[in-house]
Structure formats: C-alpha cells, structure tokens
XYZ file of C-alpha atoms in Angstrom:
586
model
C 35.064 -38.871 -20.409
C 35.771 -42.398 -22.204
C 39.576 -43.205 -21.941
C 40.049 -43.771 -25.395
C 38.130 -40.102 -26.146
C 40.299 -37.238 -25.914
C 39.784 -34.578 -24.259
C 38.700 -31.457 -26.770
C 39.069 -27.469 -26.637
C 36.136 -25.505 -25.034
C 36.043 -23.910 -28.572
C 35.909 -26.912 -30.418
C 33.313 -28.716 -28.035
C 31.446 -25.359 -29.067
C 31.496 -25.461 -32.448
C 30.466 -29.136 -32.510
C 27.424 -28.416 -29.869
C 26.183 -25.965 -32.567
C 26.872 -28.319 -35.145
C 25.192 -31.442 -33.807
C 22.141 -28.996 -32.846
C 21.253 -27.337 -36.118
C 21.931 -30.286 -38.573
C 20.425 -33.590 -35.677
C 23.431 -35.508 -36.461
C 22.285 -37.120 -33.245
C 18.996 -38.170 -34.986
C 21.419 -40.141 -37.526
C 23.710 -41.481 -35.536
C 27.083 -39.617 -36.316
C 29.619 -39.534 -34.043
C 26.976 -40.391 -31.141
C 29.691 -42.329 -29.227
C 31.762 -39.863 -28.703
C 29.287 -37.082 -28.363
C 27.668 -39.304 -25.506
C 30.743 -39.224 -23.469
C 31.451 -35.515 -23.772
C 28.072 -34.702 -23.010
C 28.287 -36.717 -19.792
C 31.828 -34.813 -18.855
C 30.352 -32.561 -16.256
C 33.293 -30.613 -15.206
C 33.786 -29.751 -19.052
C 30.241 -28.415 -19.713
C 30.372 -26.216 -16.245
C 33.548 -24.801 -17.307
C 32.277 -23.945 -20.581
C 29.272 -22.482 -19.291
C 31.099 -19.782 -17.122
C 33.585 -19.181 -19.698
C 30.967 -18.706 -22.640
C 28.346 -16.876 -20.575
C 31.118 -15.370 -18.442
C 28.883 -16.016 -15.301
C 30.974 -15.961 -11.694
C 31.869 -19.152 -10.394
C 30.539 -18.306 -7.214
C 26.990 -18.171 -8.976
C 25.739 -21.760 -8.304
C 24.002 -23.630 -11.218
C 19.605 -22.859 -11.801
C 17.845 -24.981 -9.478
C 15.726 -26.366 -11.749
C 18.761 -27.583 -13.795
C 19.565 -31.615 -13.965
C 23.024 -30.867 -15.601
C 25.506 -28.615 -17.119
C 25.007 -29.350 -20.505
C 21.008 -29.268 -20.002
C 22.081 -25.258 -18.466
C 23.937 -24.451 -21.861
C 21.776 -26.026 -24.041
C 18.830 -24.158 -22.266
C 20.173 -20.838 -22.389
C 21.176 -21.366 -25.944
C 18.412 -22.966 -27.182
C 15.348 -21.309 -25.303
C 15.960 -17.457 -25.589
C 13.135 -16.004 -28.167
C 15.448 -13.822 -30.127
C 14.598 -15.664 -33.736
C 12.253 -12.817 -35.510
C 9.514 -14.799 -37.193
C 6.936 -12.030 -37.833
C 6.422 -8.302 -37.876
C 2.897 -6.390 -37.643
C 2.217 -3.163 -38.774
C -1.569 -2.472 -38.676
C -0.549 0.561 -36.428
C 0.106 3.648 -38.448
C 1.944 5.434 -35.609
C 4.012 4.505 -32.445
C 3.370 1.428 -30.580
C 3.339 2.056 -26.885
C 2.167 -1.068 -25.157
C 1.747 -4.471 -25.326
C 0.024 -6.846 -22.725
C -1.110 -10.482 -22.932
C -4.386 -12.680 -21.900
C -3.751 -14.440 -19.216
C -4.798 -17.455 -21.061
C -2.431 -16.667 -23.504
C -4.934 -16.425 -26.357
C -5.033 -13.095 -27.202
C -2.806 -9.686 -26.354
C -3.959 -6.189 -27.334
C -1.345 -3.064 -28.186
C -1.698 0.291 -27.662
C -0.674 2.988 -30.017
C -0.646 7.232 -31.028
C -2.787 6.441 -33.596
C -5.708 6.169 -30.667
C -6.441 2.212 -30.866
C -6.138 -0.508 -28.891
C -5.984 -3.573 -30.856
C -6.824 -7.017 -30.255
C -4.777 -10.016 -31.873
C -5.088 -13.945 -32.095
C -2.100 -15.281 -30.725
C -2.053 -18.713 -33.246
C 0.167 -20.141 -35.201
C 0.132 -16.760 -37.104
C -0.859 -13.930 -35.127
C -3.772 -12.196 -36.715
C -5.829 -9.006 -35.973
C -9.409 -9.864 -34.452
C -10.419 -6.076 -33.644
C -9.625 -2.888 -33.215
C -11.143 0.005 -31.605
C -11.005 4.041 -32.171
C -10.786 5.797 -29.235
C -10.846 9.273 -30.997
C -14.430 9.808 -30.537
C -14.261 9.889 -26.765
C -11.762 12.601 -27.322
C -9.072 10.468 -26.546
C -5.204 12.065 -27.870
C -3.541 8.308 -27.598
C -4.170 5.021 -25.944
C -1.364 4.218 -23.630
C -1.706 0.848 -21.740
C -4.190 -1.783 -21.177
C -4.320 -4.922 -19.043
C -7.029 -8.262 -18.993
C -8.406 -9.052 -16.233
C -7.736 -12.153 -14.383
C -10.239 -14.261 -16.195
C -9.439 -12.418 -19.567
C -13.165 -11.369 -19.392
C -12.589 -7.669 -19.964
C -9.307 -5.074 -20.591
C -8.652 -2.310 -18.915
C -7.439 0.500 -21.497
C -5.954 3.961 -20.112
C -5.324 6.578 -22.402
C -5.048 10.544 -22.732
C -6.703 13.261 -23.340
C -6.745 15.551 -25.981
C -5.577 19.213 -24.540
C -2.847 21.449 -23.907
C 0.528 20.222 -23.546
C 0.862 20.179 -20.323
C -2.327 19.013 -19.827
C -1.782 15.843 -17.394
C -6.141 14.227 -17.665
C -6.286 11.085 -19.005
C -9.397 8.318 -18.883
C -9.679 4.314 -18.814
C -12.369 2.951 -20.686
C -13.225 -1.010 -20.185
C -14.075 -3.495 -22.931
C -15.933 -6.264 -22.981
C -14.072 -9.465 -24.667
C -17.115 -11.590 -25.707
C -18.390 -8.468 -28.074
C -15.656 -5.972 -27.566
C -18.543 -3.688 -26.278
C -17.490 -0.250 -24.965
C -18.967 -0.823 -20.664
C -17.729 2.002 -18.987
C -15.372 4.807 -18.348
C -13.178 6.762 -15.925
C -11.572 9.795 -15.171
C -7.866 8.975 -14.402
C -5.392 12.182 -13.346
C -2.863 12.346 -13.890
C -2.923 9.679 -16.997
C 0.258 8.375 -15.979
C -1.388 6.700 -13.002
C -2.285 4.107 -15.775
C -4.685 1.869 -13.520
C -4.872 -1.751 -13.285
C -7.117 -4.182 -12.087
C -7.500 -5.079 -8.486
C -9.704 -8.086 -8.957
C -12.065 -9.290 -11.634
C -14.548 -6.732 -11.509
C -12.712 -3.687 -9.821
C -10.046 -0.979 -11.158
C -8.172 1.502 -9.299
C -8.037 4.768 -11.284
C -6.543 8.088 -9.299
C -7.192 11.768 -9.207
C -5.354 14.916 -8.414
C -6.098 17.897 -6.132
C -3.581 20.546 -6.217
C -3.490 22.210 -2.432
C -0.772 24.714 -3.216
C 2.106 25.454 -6.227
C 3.763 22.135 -5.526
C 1.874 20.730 -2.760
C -1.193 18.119 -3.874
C -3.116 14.946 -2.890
C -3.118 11.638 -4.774
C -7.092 10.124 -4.395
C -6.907 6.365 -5.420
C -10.789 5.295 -5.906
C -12.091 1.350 -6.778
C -13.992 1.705 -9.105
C -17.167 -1.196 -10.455
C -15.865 -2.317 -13.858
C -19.654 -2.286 -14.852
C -21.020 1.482 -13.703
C -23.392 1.907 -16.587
C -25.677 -1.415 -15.543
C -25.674 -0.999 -11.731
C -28.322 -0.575 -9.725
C -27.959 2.791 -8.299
C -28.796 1.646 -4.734
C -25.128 0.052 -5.302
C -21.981 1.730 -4.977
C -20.111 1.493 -7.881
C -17.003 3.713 -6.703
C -15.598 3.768 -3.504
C -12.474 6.034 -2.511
C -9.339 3.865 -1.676
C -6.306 5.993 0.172
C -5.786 10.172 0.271
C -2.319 10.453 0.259
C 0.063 14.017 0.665
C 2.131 14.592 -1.980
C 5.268 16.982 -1.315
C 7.356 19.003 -3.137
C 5.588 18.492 -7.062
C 5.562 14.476 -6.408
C 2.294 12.734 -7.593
C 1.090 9.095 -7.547
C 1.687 7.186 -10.603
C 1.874 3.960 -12.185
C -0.359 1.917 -9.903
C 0.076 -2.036 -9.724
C -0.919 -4.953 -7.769
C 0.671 -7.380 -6.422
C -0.599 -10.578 -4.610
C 0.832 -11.918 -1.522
C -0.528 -15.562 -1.342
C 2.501 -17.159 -3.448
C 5.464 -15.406 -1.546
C 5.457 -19.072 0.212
C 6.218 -20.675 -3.457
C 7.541 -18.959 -6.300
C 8.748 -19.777 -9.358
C 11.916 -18.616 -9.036
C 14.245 -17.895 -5.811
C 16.676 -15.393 -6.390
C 18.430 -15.519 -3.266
C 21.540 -18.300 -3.636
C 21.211 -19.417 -0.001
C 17.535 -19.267 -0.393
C 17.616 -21.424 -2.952
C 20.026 -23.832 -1.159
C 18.012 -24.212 1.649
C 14.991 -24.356 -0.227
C 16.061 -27.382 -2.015
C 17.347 -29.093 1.345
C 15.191 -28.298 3.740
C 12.026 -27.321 1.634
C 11.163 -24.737 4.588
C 7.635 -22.900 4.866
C 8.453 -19.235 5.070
C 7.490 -17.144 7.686
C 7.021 -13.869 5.694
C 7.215 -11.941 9.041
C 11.011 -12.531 10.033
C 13.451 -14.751 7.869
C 15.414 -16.561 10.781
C 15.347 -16.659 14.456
C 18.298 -14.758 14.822
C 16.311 -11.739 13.295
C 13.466 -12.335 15.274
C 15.715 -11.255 18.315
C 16.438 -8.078 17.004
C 14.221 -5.306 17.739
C 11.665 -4.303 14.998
C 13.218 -1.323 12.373
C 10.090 1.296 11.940
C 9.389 1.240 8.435
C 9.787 3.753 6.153
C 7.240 6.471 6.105
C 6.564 7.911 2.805
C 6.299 11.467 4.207
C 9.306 12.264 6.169
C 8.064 13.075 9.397
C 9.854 16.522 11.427
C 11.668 15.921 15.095
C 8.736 16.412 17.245
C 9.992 19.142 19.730
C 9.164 17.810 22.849
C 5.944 15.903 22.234
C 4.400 19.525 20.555
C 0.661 19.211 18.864
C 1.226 20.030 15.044
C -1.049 22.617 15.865
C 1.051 24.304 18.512
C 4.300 23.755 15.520
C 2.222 25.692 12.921
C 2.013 28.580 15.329
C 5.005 29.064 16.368
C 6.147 28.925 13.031
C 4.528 31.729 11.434
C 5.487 33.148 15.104
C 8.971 33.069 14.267
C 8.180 34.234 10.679
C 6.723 37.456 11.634
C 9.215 37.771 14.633
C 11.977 37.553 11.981
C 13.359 34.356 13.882
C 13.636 31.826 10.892
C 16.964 32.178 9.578
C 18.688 31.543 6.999
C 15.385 33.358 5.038
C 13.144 30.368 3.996
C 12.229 30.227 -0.053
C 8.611 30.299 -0.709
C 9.034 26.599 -1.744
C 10.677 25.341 1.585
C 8.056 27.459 3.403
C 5.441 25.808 1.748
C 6.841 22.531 2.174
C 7.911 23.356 5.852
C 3.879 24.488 6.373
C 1.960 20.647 4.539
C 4.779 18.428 6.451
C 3.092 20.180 9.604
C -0.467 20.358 8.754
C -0.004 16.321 8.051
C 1.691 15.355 11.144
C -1.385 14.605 13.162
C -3.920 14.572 10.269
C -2.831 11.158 8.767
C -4.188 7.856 9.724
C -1.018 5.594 10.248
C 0.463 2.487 8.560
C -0.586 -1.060 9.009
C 1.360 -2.594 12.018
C 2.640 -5.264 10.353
C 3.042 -4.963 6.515
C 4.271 -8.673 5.601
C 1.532 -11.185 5.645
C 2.120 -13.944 8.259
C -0.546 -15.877 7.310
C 0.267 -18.115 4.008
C -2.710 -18.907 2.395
C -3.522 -14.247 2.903
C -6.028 -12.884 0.773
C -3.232 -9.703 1.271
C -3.075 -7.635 -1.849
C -0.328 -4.875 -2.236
C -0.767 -1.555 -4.040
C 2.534 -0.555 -5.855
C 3.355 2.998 -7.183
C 5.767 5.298 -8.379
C 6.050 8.185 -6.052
C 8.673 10.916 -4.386
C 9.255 13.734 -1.922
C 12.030 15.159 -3.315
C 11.309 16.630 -6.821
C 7.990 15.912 -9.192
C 10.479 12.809 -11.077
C 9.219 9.673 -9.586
C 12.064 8.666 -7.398
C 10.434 6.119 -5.029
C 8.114 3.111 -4.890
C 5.974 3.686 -2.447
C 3.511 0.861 -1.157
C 0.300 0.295 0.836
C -1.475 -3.030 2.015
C -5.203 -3.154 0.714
C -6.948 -5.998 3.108
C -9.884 -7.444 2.113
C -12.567 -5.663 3.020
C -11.297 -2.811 0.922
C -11.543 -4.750 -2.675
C -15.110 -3.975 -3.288
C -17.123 -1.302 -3.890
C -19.126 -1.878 -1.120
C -19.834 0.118 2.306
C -18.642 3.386 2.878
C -18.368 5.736 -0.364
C -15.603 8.073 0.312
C -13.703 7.090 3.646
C -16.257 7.834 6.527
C -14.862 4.879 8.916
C -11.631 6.966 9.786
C -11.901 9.648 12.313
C -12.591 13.650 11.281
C -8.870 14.091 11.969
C -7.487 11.628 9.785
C -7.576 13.523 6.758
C -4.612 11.738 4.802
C -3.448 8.213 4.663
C 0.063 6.910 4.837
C 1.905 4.782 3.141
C 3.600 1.361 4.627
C 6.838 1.312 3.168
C 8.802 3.308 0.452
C 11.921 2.107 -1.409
C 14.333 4.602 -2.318
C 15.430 4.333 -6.147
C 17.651 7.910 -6.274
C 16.863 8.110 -9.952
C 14.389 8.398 -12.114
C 11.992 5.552 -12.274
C 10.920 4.794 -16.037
C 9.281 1.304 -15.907
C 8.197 -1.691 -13.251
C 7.336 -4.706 -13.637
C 6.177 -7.839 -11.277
C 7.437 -11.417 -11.468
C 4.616 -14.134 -12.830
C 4.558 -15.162 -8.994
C 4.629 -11.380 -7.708
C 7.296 -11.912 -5.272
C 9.896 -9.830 -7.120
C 9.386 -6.143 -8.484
C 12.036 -5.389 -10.844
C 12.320 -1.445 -12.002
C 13.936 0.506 -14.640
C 15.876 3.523 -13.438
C 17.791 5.932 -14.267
C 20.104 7.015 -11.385
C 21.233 10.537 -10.067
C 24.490 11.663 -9.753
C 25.843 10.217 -6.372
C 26.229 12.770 -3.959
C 23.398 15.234 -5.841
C 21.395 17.578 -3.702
C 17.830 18.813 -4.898
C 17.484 22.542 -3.591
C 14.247 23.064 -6.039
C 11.711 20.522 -6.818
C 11.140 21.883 -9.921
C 15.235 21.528 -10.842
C 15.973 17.861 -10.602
C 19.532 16.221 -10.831
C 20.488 14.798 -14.213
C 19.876 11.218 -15.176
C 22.341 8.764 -16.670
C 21.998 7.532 -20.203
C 22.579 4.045 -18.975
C 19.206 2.084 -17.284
C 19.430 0.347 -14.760
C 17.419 -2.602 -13.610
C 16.699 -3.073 -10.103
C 15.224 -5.998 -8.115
C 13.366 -6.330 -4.874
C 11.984 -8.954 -3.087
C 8.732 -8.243 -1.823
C 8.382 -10.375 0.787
C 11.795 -8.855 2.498
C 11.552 -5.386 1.216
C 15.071 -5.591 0.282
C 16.665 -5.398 -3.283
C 18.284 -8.577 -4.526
C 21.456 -9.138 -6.748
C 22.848 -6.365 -8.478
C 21.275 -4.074 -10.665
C 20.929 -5.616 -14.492
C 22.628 -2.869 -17.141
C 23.143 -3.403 -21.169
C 20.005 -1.001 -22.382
C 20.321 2.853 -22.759
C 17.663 5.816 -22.795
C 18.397 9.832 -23.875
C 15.918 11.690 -23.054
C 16.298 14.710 -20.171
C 14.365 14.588 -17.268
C 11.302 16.698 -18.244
C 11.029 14.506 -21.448
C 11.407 10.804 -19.677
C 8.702 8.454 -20.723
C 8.144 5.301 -19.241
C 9.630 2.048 -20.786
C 8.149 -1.131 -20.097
C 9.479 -4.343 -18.979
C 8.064 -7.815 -18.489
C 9.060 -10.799 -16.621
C 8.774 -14.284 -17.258
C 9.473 -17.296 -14.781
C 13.724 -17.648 -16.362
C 13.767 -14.327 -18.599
C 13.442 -10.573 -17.900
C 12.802 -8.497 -20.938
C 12.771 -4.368 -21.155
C 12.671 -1.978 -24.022
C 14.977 0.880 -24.793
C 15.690 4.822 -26.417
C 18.851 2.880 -28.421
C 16.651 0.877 -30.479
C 17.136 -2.569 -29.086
C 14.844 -4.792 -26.702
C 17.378 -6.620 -24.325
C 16.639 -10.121 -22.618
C 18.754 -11.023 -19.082
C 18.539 -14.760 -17.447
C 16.732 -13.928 -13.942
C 19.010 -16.453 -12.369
C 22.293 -15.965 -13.716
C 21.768 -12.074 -14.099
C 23.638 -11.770 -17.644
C 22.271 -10.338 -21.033
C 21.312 -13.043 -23.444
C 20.106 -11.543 -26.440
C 19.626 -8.004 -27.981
C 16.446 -7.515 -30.578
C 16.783 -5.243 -33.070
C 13.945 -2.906 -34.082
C 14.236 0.450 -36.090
C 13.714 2.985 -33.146
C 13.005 2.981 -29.561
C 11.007 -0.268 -28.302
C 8.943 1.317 -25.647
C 7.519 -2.357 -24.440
C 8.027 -6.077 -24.356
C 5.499 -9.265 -23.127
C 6.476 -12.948 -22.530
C 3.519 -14.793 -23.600
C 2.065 -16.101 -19.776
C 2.155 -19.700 -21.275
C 4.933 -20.155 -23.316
C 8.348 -17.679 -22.505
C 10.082 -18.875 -25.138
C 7.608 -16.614 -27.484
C 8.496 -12.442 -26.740
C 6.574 -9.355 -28.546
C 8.310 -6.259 -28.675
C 6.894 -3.124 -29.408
C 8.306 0.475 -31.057
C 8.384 3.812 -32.497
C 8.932 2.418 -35.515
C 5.401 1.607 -35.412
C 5.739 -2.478 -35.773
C 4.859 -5.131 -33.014
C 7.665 -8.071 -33.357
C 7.368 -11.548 -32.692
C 10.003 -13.573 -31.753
C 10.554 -16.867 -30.778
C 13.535 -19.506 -29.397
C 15.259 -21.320 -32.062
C 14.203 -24.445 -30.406
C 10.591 -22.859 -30.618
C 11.768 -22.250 -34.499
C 12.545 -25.678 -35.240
C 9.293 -27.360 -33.651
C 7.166 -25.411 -36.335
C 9.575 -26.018 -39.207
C 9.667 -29.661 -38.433
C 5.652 -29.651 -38.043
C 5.874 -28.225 -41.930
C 5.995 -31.526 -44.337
C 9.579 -31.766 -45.899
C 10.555 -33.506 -49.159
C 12.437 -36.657 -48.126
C 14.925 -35.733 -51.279
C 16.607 -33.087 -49.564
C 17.116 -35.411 -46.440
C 18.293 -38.227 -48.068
C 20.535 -36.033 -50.066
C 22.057 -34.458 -46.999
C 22.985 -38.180 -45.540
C 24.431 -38.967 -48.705
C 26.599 -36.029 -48.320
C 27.896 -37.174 -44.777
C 28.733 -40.655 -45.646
C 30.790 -39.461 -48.060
C-alpha cells in the first residue's frame, strides 16, 4: 500500500468493497486513488479472504485465480443466489430438473405426471409439456438430453400398489416432441441414462429367492419402433447377483477420455504440480514410487468366502447342506444367513471376472464407466459399485443376450465398489466426469446389520462425499450444511449438480445449499417453501442455478454480477444518475 494511505480494518475494507461494488463509484472516479492501492495490497485481501470465508490457511489460493482480491470478488460476486424468477406451471411436486447440453432448453419432472420443456432466454418460458398419464404412468421422475440435445430420456413410475417397484422410460423427440419409444425399467429407481446418442441403459429385476435377486442392465436402441427387425434393437449389458435385498439403482455414465484434463483439480499437490510441471497423467499408477508397490486386488462387489483349500463351489454347496443335515453348522443359521450363505456359493465359480485393469492407460480411451448405487449388506443402497463398458459393448449390435461368455459364467462382476456406510440419497458427476460427488447419509459408527431387512439408522445431517475417479479414492473432506428427516424405509433421493467452481444439492429442511468445489465451504443457502428435491447449473453459464421443490415451483437464480449485466442492459433515465452524482459531490 501507498505510504501516504493508511492502512484500514478488514471490516472497513469490507464495507467499502461492497460499497464501491453496488453503487460503481469506480465508474466515477471516487476515491479511485486510494481504492487502487488497497486493491493492489495482496497480503490484505488474502487475509481477508480466510478471515471472511473462514477457509484454512493451509488451503492454497484457486488455480485459476490472478489475485486475492479477483478470489473475493469472485466468490462474492459470482454465486447465483439472487432469485429473479419463480415458475409454477406444475400443480404438484417438482422432482427433477436437467439441462440441454447446449444450454437452450431444460425440462422438469413432476407428480402431476409431466415432463415439461422450457426456453431458457432472457425469461424462461414454457415451450411444451407432455401427459404421461395415458401410458399409465403414476409420476415422471427424471429425464436427461442426450449428448446432442436431440432427444430426452424421461423415467417415470407406474401406477400400482405401494410397494409396487415397475417403472418405464419413454424417449422424446426434440424437433416435434414426438413420443419414439418406450421401456420397461425395474425397479424405477434405476432411473436410466444415456450411454451415447442413440442408446439407453434401462434395468430389470429377477427375484431368485426372499432377498436374493439379479440386476439385468440391457442397451437399449433409442428408436425401437422404426427399426428394421433384422436389427437388434436391445442387447443385454451385465447380470449381476444381488445379496441380502440389495438391487441396482441409479445408473450413470461417466467418460474417461478427460481424466488427463479437467476443469478442476481437487487435489492441492495435484494442482501444484499441475501448474509447474503440466504433467500427462498416467491414469494407471500416480508416481513411480507406487508403481513399485505390488498391485491391491480391487474390490469385488460380492464378497467372496475363504476358499477351503482350493474346493469347487460345487464340492462347498455339498458339504454344506452335509453339515446341515448332520447337525454340524453351529451356532443354528437363520433362514436369511442360510440363504445368503447358499447364492455367495452358487456365484463363486458362476461369475465371469472383472476387467484386469480398470483405469484407462490410454489417454485419448473411448473407456466409458457405468456408475450405480448398490449394497450387500441391507436393501439401502450403501455402495457405488462400478463396471467398465469398452467399446464394443455401446451398441446394440451382435449378440442379443450375452452368448460370447461361457455356459458357466452365469453372473457378471463388478470392477470396483466404494464403500459409503450410509445411505446413499443422490450422485452426481463433475462437467469433466473425473469427480463423483454423493449425498449420504451415514450409519452409526460401529453399527452391525444382523437382518437385511433391519437397517441401522441414518443421520439427519447429509453428507457430501467426493471421489476421484481416476484414483478411486475420495478427496477432501466430506461437504455438510444441508439436512434430510426421513427414516430409512421412506428416503428418497435428492439431487445434486456440479458445475466447473460450484456444487449445488437440495434438501428435506427447505433450503438448496451451494459449496465452492475448491475451497470446500458453503456459499449461499436458497430459500424455497419445502424440500428442494433438485438443483442444475446451466452447462454454459454457472452463474445461473434452478432449484426445484415440494412446494411445487422451479426457481431461478442468478449471481448478482449476472443481476447487474441485465439491469444495466435495461435503458435507465439519466435523471436518476445525474442526481445520484450530485448527491456525492456534495
């Protein structure tokens, strides 16, 4: 700072930032010489930042950052938590929102059984809407474009008993908003999602015993009712065991051919040597050091038994309805750990195994991940479970329902499975797909599940995990602020979105909540009048955020920078300004 400018209070130097930014003193020339020099007072602005933000001074600053005072300004200026419009053209609870990928459009899902289709202008305005009641449809739950915003993928569920778990996912044409096709999808919380332009993934159910079942994940054509049928317009993906009332649900994809560049690094030494170095990545091993080390075995998703002595599973079953009958299986088994004890058997040598090498080496892979919530503990989806599709699997083409693995490989396996040990209520991939970030809510520490059908208790609190997917490990610590109520066996899923600076999530306690990626804090709390079950960045601008309720309104809110730009773009009477000056002077 100047030597003959004093040095001010963090407080005041506050107040006058705020000052200065709302009323463009700078624009008139108050007070610019001294506001150049603090502006240029580095060490002031970085201590302000950590005190205001109350970040930890071992965080570093956001690479992308030129300055301090750029930092503040950006995490003041460019959070969208001004509320500039409210829709209510639903008559019931909003459940989903997701964007174009263009940006242009984004369509919402509701209980009232549409899925509507706005105009993301100036004004957002309704361009269509479409009943799904006459297909028998109870509510539409989620949709998602597909990657050239051609069609959307809408999943909903069907009208039946309560416990009823079928659901379907219809796909719309954008140029007409024609109705093309439609799937089964069970159980409807699989969702679906798009695996390229033209192909879904929907999944199916097949209950083997009371709490025993298999998840089928089939690819399905997008446009079934104008094939040829000489072409195969389904094709079955992965058969997968699930254990103990688990099922497959809430299916994603995730790309691997940006690991080598994303937006964002989230690792501080990453970052560092990133910027020094600019290193390429080699996705299978992250130094040389842990290329020494001998290879970990992944994960399996079904935990495999001791194999006594190199026994066939065959030879296992046997002798374990042997020792049944022989009275040799003590303490007495329940009929649930019997039946349990009997699938993890009959899988053991009836499952194909996992890809050698999960992480892509090569950069420019055409690698695709499937993502899921899954478990083997209880029927609350606990873990993520994931499984490399290469690409000769992403089309419809070739063999119809899996006759290129041998008779004996009945099942498939997954690659890797991240334990959550909670209740998993939302996920949600970074623009660049690197990082998965998940909404749980956890179990009580040392809880153990004796019945699947009994599991632990769930804290009210949510918290939000993040893993890298290119190291399988979870990064920083988990984000907290937002809060859900519900018990276990009413838990609904809450979605979150992720832009390239901003994570965003609904909650039960009537708030959507907004966290800096980099700095892991809470920025900004939106208010709605019940609990926002999702939230979207728009793709192309994150400074614009729709949030979505029971309160049956879709929110739009922008940055106040954002806010400014269109109030300035209005025409102003130069009165009012030239009054204001006048004001100053004197």
């Amino acid at each position: 700072m100047d030597a003959g400018c004093p040095r001010l209070p963090d407080t005041v130097l506050f107040e006058i930032f705020l000052y200065l930014d709302h009323a463009d003193v700078l624009s008139v020339g108050l007070v610019c010489q001294q506001w150049r020099a603090v502006a240029r007072d580095e060490f002031l602005w970085k201590e302000l930042f950590y005190r205001y933000y109350r970040v930890s001074r071992d965080v570093p600053r956001h690479p992308g950052a030129v300055s301090w005072y750029d930092e503040f300004q950006r995490l003041y200026d460019t959070i969208p938590c001004v509320e500039v419009q409210a829709l209510k053209e639903h008559n019931d609870q909003v459940l989903h929102l997701s964007f174009s990928h263009s940006g242009c459009l984004f369509a919402s899902c509701s209980k009232d059984c549409t899925v509507k289709i706005w105009s993301n202008e100036l004004d957002i305005s309704l361009q269509h809407s479409s009943n799904m009641r006459p297909y028998n449809w109870s509510y539409t739950q989620f949709s998602q474009f597909n990657s050239d915003d051609s069609l959307l993928l809408v999943s909903g569920v069907f009208v039946g008993p309560h416990n009823s778990s079928s659901g379907e996912i219809a796909v719309i044409s954008m140029e007409n908003f024609t109705l093309l096709s439609r799937v089964r999808n069970k159980p409807y919380d699989v969702f679906g999602c798009w695996l390229n332009e033209t192909n879904l993934i929907s999944g199916n159910l097949h209950r083997i015993g009371r709490i025993t079942s298999c998840s089928v994940l089939w690819l399905n054509n997008a446009f079934q009712g104008i094939e040829s049928e000489n072409v195969n317009v389904v094709k079955r993906l992965f058969k997968i065991q699930n254990l103990n009332a688990s099922t497959i649900r809430t299916v994603m994809v995730a790309d691997c051919s940006r690991y080598d560049s994303p937006d964002l690094l989230l690792d501080y030494e990453e970052q560092l040597a990133a910027s020094s170095t600019c290193p390429v990545f080699d996705l299978g091993s992250d130094s040389e050091e842990e290329e020494a080390k001998p290879k970990l075995p992944l994960e399996p998703a079904i935990q495999e038994l001791p194999d006594a002595g190199g026994v066939p599973a065959e030879h296992g079953l046997q002798q374990l309805f042997d020792d049944i009958m022989e009275g040799r299986v003590g303490p007495a088994m329940t009929e649930t750990e019997l039946e349990t004890k009997v699938a993890e058997l009959f899988v053991r040598n009836r499952t194909k195994p996992p890809e050698p090498n999960l992480l892509p080496t090569d950069s420019n892979s055409k690698t695709k991940y499937l993502i899921f919530t899954t478990g083997c503990l209880t029927y609350s989806p606990h873990q993520i479970g994931i499984k490399r599709i290469l690409p000769h699997q992403m089309t419809t083409a070739g063999p119809v329902l899996g006759e290129e693995r041998r008779s004996d490989e009945f099942f498939d396996s997954l690659d890797h499975v991240i334990d959550i040990h909670g209740h998993i209520i939302g996920m949600g991939l970074s623009p660049d797909h690197r990082y998965l970030y998940v909404n749980s809510r956890a179990w009580p520490r040392d809880c153990v599940i004796s019945d699947p059908m009994q599991p632990p208790p769930i804290a009210e609190e949510i918290d939000l995990h993040v893993f890298d997917l290119k190291t399988m490990k979870e990064v920083k610590r988990a984000l907290r602020a937002h809060r859900a109520y519900t018990p276990n066996e009413e838990c609904f899923f809450i979605f979150l979105d992720v832009s390239r600076d901003f994570v965003a999530s609904g909650a039960e306690d009537r708030h959507g909540y907004i966290w800096d990626r980099h700095y892991n804090i809470c920025l900004a709390k939106l208010q709605h009048d019940n609990v926002v079950n999702s939230v979207a960045f728009s793709p192309v601008e994150q400074e614009l955020l729709l949030t979505a309720s029971d309160d049956t309104t879709i929110k739009v809110w922008r940055s106040p920078r954002a806010v400014r730009i269109r109030q300035a773009s209005r025409p102003r009477p130069r009165k009012l300004l030239f009054s204001w000056l006048m004001n100053q002077k004197s």
